[in-house]
Amino acid sequence: MPVSPAYRPDPRFFDLGDAFGDAVRAADFPQTVIRHRNDRAAAEVGLDTLTDAEWSAHFGRFQPLPGQPEPVAMRYHGHQFRTYNPDLGDGRGFLAAQMRDASGRLLDLGTKGSGQTPWSRTADGRLTLKGGVREVLAAEMLETLNVPTSRALSLIETGEALERGDEPSPTRSAVLVRLSHSHIRFGTFQRPAYFERADQIETLIEHVRGLYHPSVAPGDAPGLLAAVVAANARLTARWIASGFVHGVLNTDNLNVTGESFDYGPWRFLPHYEPGFTAAYFDQFGLYAFARQPEAVFWALTQFAGSLKPVADAERLTEALNGFGPAYIAELRAAFLARLGVRSLGEAADQRLLDTTLALLRDGGAALRWEPLFFDWFTGFASSERALRGPRRAVYQGETFDAFRFALFEHEADRPERLEHAMFAAAEPEEMLIDEVEAIWSAIDTTDDWSPFHAKLARLEAARAGWAWPDGNGQ
């Protein structure tokens, strides 16, 4: 059986027609070698029963899955580093399929590196193997830390030698398939607004409302904006709590469901550094760590602007202004979850947020971002473990005392989680750049995939250890 009974195709975006996407075909690759198949994610949509041969046929040769049409390259515009670009669109990927998971959510299979499309311009439409490996690692780490994210469903090496100006070339090639709640970007709305097509904006509003935000009333564009604002406030707060820097927060890299995707020059903070940037070409720090809330809000204002032809401007502004309060509330909740404690009320929760950030700031390079949350998970119950651990010298002084007081005010949330084996280790799972480069170096120099697969196995164990109350942030 190629797919399981859990497979439920529902290709809804394809019904929108050629105003929103272009029919395309995948490149014909010299080879298809499976390097990663995410059977845990595949099981959610009934694809875990595929044989390796079927997997390669569907995700390397892109034979359509049952009940799915031919793929489409999605059309969109966007602001790139705040400069409007009307020549965007899926240039090296396409929407391959849509299906429902067990809870009824509509999920996409989107590609990266699947070949040229009408929007490729002069690019080759390919993905480097290193880029694919990095996207798998980013998505796995974010899921481990309870951040809403696409999942890397498949990574297949494709046997081409690619020339790139920003890394040693020739380099190996790959095609990636991601499983995501939606690939409809803010820029998807910007395109019909640019062409003054109010009818297409209304079509998109109803499509997105009905499929992704059904609690919004039909035709209520400001209500849809409010839902998108709330989802992206939650996403941004969890990025910050995880010490994550996306790198390129253009309006074509943010979507209507508030799920992070399309990872390029991402990084995780080694330690607290507000101005830390992920992209070498972000010379002015536009998308630096601490500026990410500002960047997302700016992108949301562009999304709101694209709705103005069909909505009341005052109500759109009101919805947009909900971002600040929603972000702060979500940030408090995200830090409490990371520390494994329950809410004690707004004032006490804010005090814990403030003192946690102060401790991270004053700890400098001696206190990495991720270990603080690992050391003090569930609060008082971790005291002996933290104060005997490798960072015991950092845990002293007035700043630490203020943090500890604020933390101990809060009741532990399921302290039995500390019984998991990962909390017996001295260090948590991290995803710092040196480890990422070491994983790639093993692949690049000796074709050794064991560090990559070992890292994924450790992240799987860490997810079980953190045992987030609401799954993986979806």
Coordinates of C-alpha atoms in Angstrom, one line a residue:
M1 CA 0.0 0.0 0.0
P2 CA 1.7 3.3 -1.1
V3 CA -0.2 5.4 1.5
S4 CA -1.9 4.5 4.7
P5 CA -5.6 4.9 5.5
A6 CA -4.7 8.1 7.4
Y7 CA -3.8 9.8 4.1
R8 CA -6.5 12.4 3.2
P9 CA -5.7 14.5 0.2
D10 CA -7.3 17.9 0.0
P11 CA -5.6 20.1 -2.6
R12 CA -7.4 23.4 -1.9
F13 CA -4.9 26.0 -3.1
F14 CA -4.9 24.5 -6.5
D15 CA -8.5 25.4 -6.9
L16 CA -7.6 29.1 -6.8
G17 CA -6.4 28.9 -10.4
D18 CA -3.6 30.4 -12.5
A19 CA -3.9 33.9 -11.0
F20 CA -2.2 32.5 -7.9
G21 CA 0.2 29.9 -9.2
D22 CA 1.8 28.4 -12.3
A23 CA 1.8 24.7 -13.3
V24 CA 5.4 23.5 -13.2
R25 CA 7.4 20.3 -13.5
A26 CA 10.3 19.2 -11.3
A27 CA 13.8 19.0 -12.7
D28 CA 15.1 15.6 -13.8
F29 CA 17.8 14.8 -11.4
P30 CA 20.8 12.5 -12.1
Q31 CA 20.1 10.6 -8.9
T32 CA 17.9 10.4 -5.9
V33 CA 19.6 9.3 -2.6
I34 CA 17.4 9.5 0.5
R35 CA 19.4 11.3 3.2
H36 CA 16.6 12.1 5.6
R37 CA 13.0 10.8 5.8
N38 CA 10.9 12.1 8.7
D39 CA 8.6 9.2 9.4
R40 CA 7.2 10.8 12.5
A41 CA 6.0 13.8 10.6
A42 CA 5.0 11.6 7.6
A43 CA 2.8 9.5 9.9
E44 CA 0.7 12.6 10.7
V45 CA -0.5 12.7 7.1
G46 CA -0.4 9.0 6.2
L47 CA 2.8 8.9 4.3
D48 CA 5.0 6.9 6.6
T49 CA 4.1 3.6 4.9
L50 CA 5.8 4.6 1.7
T51 CA 8.7 2.3 0.7
D52 CA 12.0 4.0 0.0
A53 CA 11.4 3.5 -3.7
E54 CA 8.0 5.2 -3.5
W55 CA 9.5 7.9 -1.3
S56 CA 12.1 8.7 -3.9
A57 CA 9.5 8.6 -6.7
H58 CA 7.2 11.1 -4.9
F59 CA 9.8 13.3 -3.2
G60 CA 12.8 13.1 -5.6
R61 CA 11.0 12.5 -9.0
F62 CA 7.8 14.2 -7.9
Q63 CA 5.3 11.8 -9.2
P64 CA 2.0 13.2 -7.8
L65 CA 0.6 11.5 -4.7
P66 CA -2.8 10.0 -5.0
G67 CA -5.5 12.6 -5.4
Q68 CA -3.1 15.4 -6.0
P69 CA -2.8 17.6 -9.2
E70 CA 0.5 18.6 -10.8
P71 CA 2.6 21.0 -8.7
V72 CA 2.3 24.8 -8.9
A73 CA 4.8 27.5 -8.3
M74 CA 3.0 30.0 -6.1
R75 CA 2.9 33.7 -7.1
Y76 CA 3.8 36.4 -4.6
H77 CA 5.6 39.7 -4.2
G78 CA 7.4 41.0 -1.1
H79 CA 9.6 43.5 0.6
Q80 CA 13.2 42.3 0.8
F81 CA 15.1 44.2 3.4
R82 CA 12.2 46.8 3.1
T83 CA 12.6 47.3 -0.6
Y84 CA 9.6 46.2 -2.6
N85 CA 10.2 43.5 -5.2
P86 CA 7.5 42.6 -7.7
D87 CA 9.6 39.9 -9.4
L88 CA 9.3 37.3 -6.7
G89 CA 7.5 34.0 -6.6
D90 CA 8.5 30.3 -6.1
G91 CA 11.8 30.4 -7.9
R92 CA 13.2 27.0 -6.8
G93 CA 10.2 25.3 -5.3
F94 CA 6.6 24.6 -5.6
L95 CA 3.5 23.4 -3.8
A96 CA 3.5 19.7 -4.4
A97 CA 0.4 18.5 -2.4
Q98 CA -2.0 19.3 0.4
M99 CA -3.6 16.9 2.8
R100 CA -5.3 16.8 6.2
D101 CA -3.7 15.5 9.4
A102 CA -5.6 13.6 12.1
S103 CA -6.9 16.8 13.8
G104 CA -8.2 18.1 10.4
R105 CA -5.5 20.7 9.9
L106 CA -4.7 21.4 6.2
L107 CA -1.0 20.8 5.6
D108 CA 1.2 21.5 2.6
L109 CA 4.1 19.7 1.0
G110 CA 6.3 22.4 -0.4
T111 CA 9.7 21.9 -2.1
K112 CA 13.0 23.7 -2.1
G113 CA 15.5 23.0 -4.8
S114 CA 13.1 21.2 -7.2
G115 CA 14.2 23.1 -10.3
Q116 CA 13.4 26.2 -12.3
T117 CA 10.0 27.9 -12.5
P118 CA 8.7 31.0 -14.3
W119 CA 10.0 32.9 -11.2
S120 CA 13.5 31.6 -11.2
R121 CA 14.9 34.5 -13.3
T122 CA 18.6 33.7 -13.8
A123 CA 18.9 31.3 -10.9
D124 CA 19.3 27.5 -11.4
G125 CA 16.3 26.6 -9.1
R126 CA 18.6 24.2 -7.1
L127 CA 19.4 23.7 -3.4
T128 CA 22.8 22.9 -2.0
L129 CA 23.0 19.8 0.1
K130 CA 24.5 21.9 2.9
G131 CA 21.5 24.2 2.7
G132 CA 19.2 21.2 3.0
V133 CA 21.0 19.8 6.0
R134 CA 20.9 23.2 7.7
E135 CA 17.1 23.4 7.1
V136 CA 16.6 20.0 8.6
L137 CA 18.6 21.0 11.7
A138 CA 16.9 24.3 12.1
A139 CA 13.4 22.8 11.9
E140 CA 14.2 19.9 14.3
M141 CA 15.7 22.3 16.9
L142 CA 12.8 24.7 16.8
E143 CA 10.3 21.9 17.1
T144 CA 12.3 20.6 20.1
L145 CA 12.0 24.1 21.7
N146 CA 8.3 24.3 21.1
V147 CA 8.4 27.0 18.3
P148 CA 5.8 26.8 15.6
T149 CA 7.7 25.6 12.6
S150 CA 7.5 23.7 9.3
R151 CA 9.1 20.2 9.4
A152 CA 11.6 18.9 7.0
L153 CA 9.8 15.8 5.7
S154 CA 12.4 14.7 3.2
L155 CA 15.9 15.5 2.0
I156 CA 17.2 13.7 -1.1
E157 CA 20.6 14.2 -2.6
T158 CA 20.3 14.7 -6.3
G159 CA 23.8 14.2 -7.8
E160 CA 24.5 17.6 -9.4
A161 CA 27.5 19.8 -8.9
L162 CA 26.4 23.4 -8.1
E163 CA 28.3 26.6 -8.4
R164 CA 27.8 29.1 -5.7
G165 CA 29.5 32.4 -5.0
D166 CA 29.2 32.4 -1.3
E167 CA 30.5 28.9 -0.5
P168 CA 33.2 26.5 -1.9
S169 CA 32.1 25.2 -5.3
P170 CA 31.3 22.9 -6.9
T171 CA 29.1 21.7 -4.1
R172 CA 26.6 18.9 -3.8
S173 CA 22.9 19.3 -4.6
A174 CA 19.7 18.2 -2.9
V175 CA 15.9 18.7 -3.0
L176 CA 14.0 19.2 0.2
V177 CA 10.3 18.7 1.0
R178 CA 8.8 20.5 4.0
L179 CA 5.5 19.8 5.7
S180 CA 3.9 23.1 6.7
H181 CA 0.6 24.5 7.8
S182 CA 0.6 27.0 5.0
H183 CA 2.9 28.5 2.4
I184 CA 0.6 31.6 1.9
R185 CA 2.8 34.5 2.6
F186 CA 2.1 38.1 3.4
G187 CA 3.6 38.7 0.0
T188 CA 0.9 36.5 -1.5
F189 CA -1.6 39.3 -0.6
Q190 CA 0.8 42.0 -1.7
R191 CA 0.8 40.8 -5.3
P192 CA -2.9 41.4 -6.1
A193 CA -2.8 44.7 -4.1
Y194 CA 0.1 45.8 -6.4
F195 CA -2.0 45.0 -9.4
E196 CA -5.1 46.6 -7.9
R197 CA -7.1 43.4 -8.0
A198 CA -9.5 43.8 -5.2
D199 CA -11.4 40.7 -6.4
Q200 CA -8.3 38.6 -5.9
I201 CA -7.6 40.0 -2.5
E202 CA -11.2 39.1 -1.5
T203 CA -10.7 35.6 -2.9
L204 CA -7.5 35.1 -0.8
I205 CA -9.2 36.5 2.3
E206 CA -11.9 33.9 2.1
H207 CA -9.5 31.1 1.2
V208 CA -7.3 31.9 4.2
R209 CA -10.1 32.6 6.6
G210 CA -12.0 29.4 5.8
L211 CA -9.0 27.1 5.9
Y212 CA -6.7 28.6 8.5
H213 CA -8.7 31.0 10.7
P214 CA -12.3 29.7 10.6
S215 CA -13.3 31.6 13.7
V216 CA -13.2 34.8 11.7
A217 CA -16.5 35.8 10.1
P218 CA -16.8 35.6 6.3
G219 CA -15.6 38.7 4.6
D220 CA -14.0 40.2 7.8
A221 CA -10.6 41.3 6.6
P222 CA -9.7 43.2 9.9
G223 CA -10.7 40.1 11.8
L224 CA -8.4 38.0 9.6
L225 CA -5.6 40.5 10.2
A226 CA -6.1 40.3 13.9
A227 CA -5.8 36.5 13.8
V228 CA -2.6 36.7 11.7
V229 CA -1.2 39.3 14.1
A230 CA -1.9 37.1 17.1
A231 CA -0.3 34.0 15.4
N232 CA 2.8 36.0 14.5
A233 CA 3.1 37.6 17.9
R234 CA 3.2 34.1 19.3
L235 CA 5.8 33.0 16.8
T236 CA 8.1 35.9 17.4
A237 CA 7.9 35.5 21.2
R238 CA 8.9 31.9 20.9
W239 CA 11.8 32.8 18.7
I240 CA 13.1 35.2 21.3
A241 CA 12.6 32.7 24.2
S242 CA 14.6 30.1 22.2
G243 CA 17.4 32.5 21.3
F244 CA 16.7 32.1 17.6
V245 CA 17.6 34.5 14.8
H246 CA 15.7 33.8 11.6
G247 CA 18.0 36.0 9.5
V248 CA 15.7 37.1 6.7
L249 CA 12.3 38.4 7.8
N250 CA 11.1 39.7 4.5
T251 CA 7.4 39.7 3.8
D252 CA 7.7 36.6 1.6
N253 CA 9.2 34.7 4.5
L254 CA 6.3 35.2 6.9
N255 CA 3.0 33.4 6.5
V256 CA -0.6 33.7 7.5
T257 CA -0.5 30.8 10.1
G258 CA 2.4 32.2 12.1
E259 CA 4.7 29.3 11.4
S260 CA 8.4 29.8 10.7
F261 CA 9.8 28.3 7.5
D262 CA 12.3 28.7 4.7
Y263 CA 15.5 28.7 6.8
G264 CA 18.5 30.4 5.2
P265 CA 21.2 32.1 7.3
W266 CA 19.6 31.2 10.7
R267 CA 21.5 31.1 14.0
F268 CA 20.9 30.3 17.6
L269 CA 22.4 32.8 20.1
P270 CA 25.5 31.5 21.9
H271 CA 24.7 34.0 24.7
Y272 CA 22.7 37.2 25.1
E273 CA 23.5 39.6 22.4
P274 CA 20.7 41.9 21.2
G275 CA 22.5 43.0 18.0
F276 CA 23.4 39.4 16.9
T277 CA 22.7 38.9 13.2
A278 CA 22.5 35.7 11.3
A279 CA 23.0 36.9 7.7
Y280 CA 26.4 38.2 6.7
F281 CA 24.6 40.5 4.2
D282 CA 22.5 42.1 7.0
Q283 CA 25.1 44.8 7.3
F284 CA 22.9 47.2 9.3
G285 CA 21.4 44.7 11.7
L286 CA 17.8 45.1 10.3
Y287 CA 16.9 41.5 11.4
A288 CA 19.2 41.3 14.4
F289 CA 18.0 39.1 17.4
A290 CA 16.3 41.9 19.4
R291 CA 14.9 43.7 16.3
Q292 CA 12.9 40.7 15.2
P293 CA 9.6 41.9 16.9
E294 CA 10.1 45.2 15.2
A295 CA 10.7 43.4 11.9
V296 CA 7.6 41.2 12.2
F297 CA 5.4 44.2 13.1
W298 CA 6.7 46.1 10.1
A299 CA 5.9 43.1 7.8
L300 CA 2.5 42.9 9.4
T301 CA 1.9 46.6 8.5
Q302 CA 2.6 45.7 4.8
F303 CA 0.2 42.8 5.0
A304 CA -2.4 45.2 6.5
G305 CA -1.7 47.7 3.7
S306 CA -2.5 45.0 1.1
L307 CA -6.0 44.6 2.7
K308 CA -6.9 48.3 2.5
P309 CA -8.6 48.1 -0.9
V310 CA -11.3 45.9 0.6
A311 CA -11.4 46.8 4.3
D312 CA -11.9 49.7 6.7
A313 CA -8.6 51.4 7.4
E314 CA -9.5 52.2 11.0
R315 CA -10.4 48.6 11.9
L316 CA -7.2 47.4 10.2
T317 CA -5.1 49.8 12.3
E318 CA -6.9 48.6 15.4
A319 CA -6.1 45.0 14.6
L320 CA -2.5 45.8 13.8
N321 CA -2.1 47.7 17.1
G322 CA -2.9 44.4 18.9
F323 CA 0.6 43.1 18.1
G324 CA 2.4 44.9 20.9
P325 CA 0.2 43.7 23.8
A326 CA -0.1 40.2 22.3
Y327 CA 3.7 39.9 21.9
I328 CA 4.4 40.9 25.5
A329 CA 1.8 38.4 26.8
E330 CA 3.2 35.7 24.6
L331 CA 6.8 36.5 25.6
R332 CA 5.9 36.1 29.3
A333 CA 4.2 32.8 28.5
A334 CA 7.1 31.6 26.4
F335 CA 9.7 32.3 29.1
L336 CA 7.5 30.6 31.8
A337 CA 7.2 27.6 29.6
R338 CA 10.9 27.5 29.0
L339 CA 11.6 27.7 32.7
G340 CA 8.9 25.0 33.4
V341 CA 6.8 27.1 35.9
R342 CA 3.2 28.2 36.1
S343 CA 1.8 31.7 35.7
L344 CA 1.4 33.7 38.9
G345 CA -0.2 36.7 37.4
E346 CA 1.0 39.5 35.1
A347 CA 3.2 41.4 37.6
A348 CA 5.1 38.3 38.9
D349 CA 5.4 36.8 35.4
Q350 CA 6.9 40.1 34.1
R351 CA 9.3 40.2 37.0
L352 CA 10.5 36.7 36.1
L353 CA 10.9 37.7 32.4
D354 CA 12.8 40.9 33.3
T355 CA 15.2 39.1 35.8
T356 CA 15.8 36.2 33.4
L357 CA 16.9 38.7 30.7
A358 CA 19.0 40.6 33.2
L359 CA 20.8 37.4 34.3
L360 CA 21.5 36.4 30.7
R361 CA 22.8 39.9 29.9
D362 CA 25.1 40.1 33.0
G363 CA 26.3 36.5 32.5
G364 CA 27.9 37.5 29.2
A365 CA 29.9 34.8 27.4
A366 CA 30.1 32.7 30.6
L367 CA 26.3 32.0 30.5
R368 CA 25.1 30.6 27.2
W369 CA 21.4 31.1 26.3
E370 CA 20.2 27.5 26.3
P371 CA 21.9 26.2 29.4
L372 CA 20.1 28.7 31.7
F373 CA 16.7 27.3 30.9
F374 CA 18.1 23.7 31.2
D375 CA 19.8 24.4 34.5
W376 CA 16.7 26.0 36.2
F377 CA 13.9 24.0 34.6
T378 CA 10.9 23.8 37.0
G379 CA 12.5 26.3 39.4
F380 CA 13.3 25.3 43.0
A381 CA 13.5 21.6 42.2
S382 CA 16.5 22.2 40.0
S383 CA 18.5 24.2 42.6
E384 CA 20.9 21.6 43.7
R385 CA 21.5 20.4 40.1
A386 CA 22.2 24.0 38.9
L387 CA 24.3 25.1 41.8
R388 CA 26.6 22.0 41.5
G389 CA 26.7 22.2 37.7
P390 CA 29.3 23.7 35.3
R391 CA 27.8 27.2 35.6
R392 CA 27.7 27.4 39.3
A393 CA 30.2 30.3 39.3
V394 CA 27.8 32.4 37.3
Y395 CA 24.9 31.7 39.7
Q396 CA 25.7 34.3 42.4
G397 CA 25.4 38.0 43.0
E398 CA 22.5 40.5 43.1
T399 CA 21.3 39.8 39.5
F400 CA 21.1 36.1 40.2
D401 CA 19.4 36.6 43.5
A402 CA 16.7 38.7 41.9
F403 CA 16.2 36.0 39.2
R404 CA 16.1 33.2 41.8
F405 CA 13.6 35.1 43.9
A406 CA 11.3 35.7 40.9
L407 CA 11.7 32.1 39.8
F408 CA 10.9 30.6 43.2
E409 CA 7.8 32.6 43.5
H410 CA 6.3 30.4 40.7
E411 CA 5.0 26.9 41.1
A412 CA 6.7 24.2 39.1
D413 CA 4.8 22.9 36.1
R414 CA 5.0 19.1 36.2
P415 CA 8.3 18.8 38.0
E416 CA 8.3 15.0 37.3
R417 CA 9.8 16.0 34.0
L418 CA 13.1 16.3 35.7
E419 CA 13.2 12.6 36.0
H420 CA 13.9 12.3 32.3
A421 CA 17.4 11.1 31.5
M422 CA 18.4 14.3 29.7
F423 CA 18.4 16.3 33.0
A424 CA 21.1 14.0 34.4
A425 CA 23.4 15.4 31.7
A426 CA 25.6 18.4 32.4
E427 CA 24.7 20.2 29.1
P428 CA 21.5 20.6 27.1
E429 CA 21.1 20.0 23.4
E430 CA 22.0 23.2 21.5
M431 CA 22.4 24.1 17.9
L432 CA 25.3 26.5 17.8
I433 CA 27.1 27.2 14.5
D434 CA 30.3 25.3 15.4
E435 CA 28.3 22.1 15.8
V436 CA 26.3 22.7 12.6
E437 CA 29.6 23.2 10.7
A438 CA 31.1 20.1 12.2
I439 CA 28.1 18.0 11.2
W440 CA 28.4 19.4 7.6
S441 CA 32.1 18.8 7.5
A442 CA 31.7 15.1 8.3
I443 CA 29.3 14.8 5.4
D444 CA 31.3 17.0 3.0
T445 CA 34.8 15.4 3.6
T446 CA 34.1 11.7 4.3
D447 CA 30.3 11.3 3.5
D448 CA 29.9 10.5 7.2
W449 CA 26.2 11.0 8.1
S450 CA 26.5 9.6 11.5
P451 CA 26.9 12.9 13.4
F452 CA 23.8 14.2 11.6
H453 CA 21.6 11.2 12.4
A454 CA 23.0 11.2 16.0
K455 CA 22.0 14.8 16.5
L456 CA 18.5 14.1 15.2
A457 CA 18.2 11.2 17.7
R458 CA 19.3 13.4 20.6
L459 CA 16.8 16.1 19.6
E460 CA 14.1 13.4 19.5
A461 CA 15.0 12.5 23.1
A462 CA 15.1 16.1 24.1
R463 CA 11.6 16.7 22.8
A464 CA 10.4 13.9 25.1
G465 CA 12.2 15.4 28.0
W466 CA 10.8 18.9 27.6
A467 CA 7.3 17.4 27.1
W468 CA 5.7 20.7 26.2
P469 CA 2.0 20.8 27.2
D470 CA 0.8 21.9 23.7
G471 CA 2.8 19.7 21.5
N472 CA 5.5 21.2 19.2
G473 CA 4.1 24.7 19.0
Q474 CA 1.7 24.0 16.1

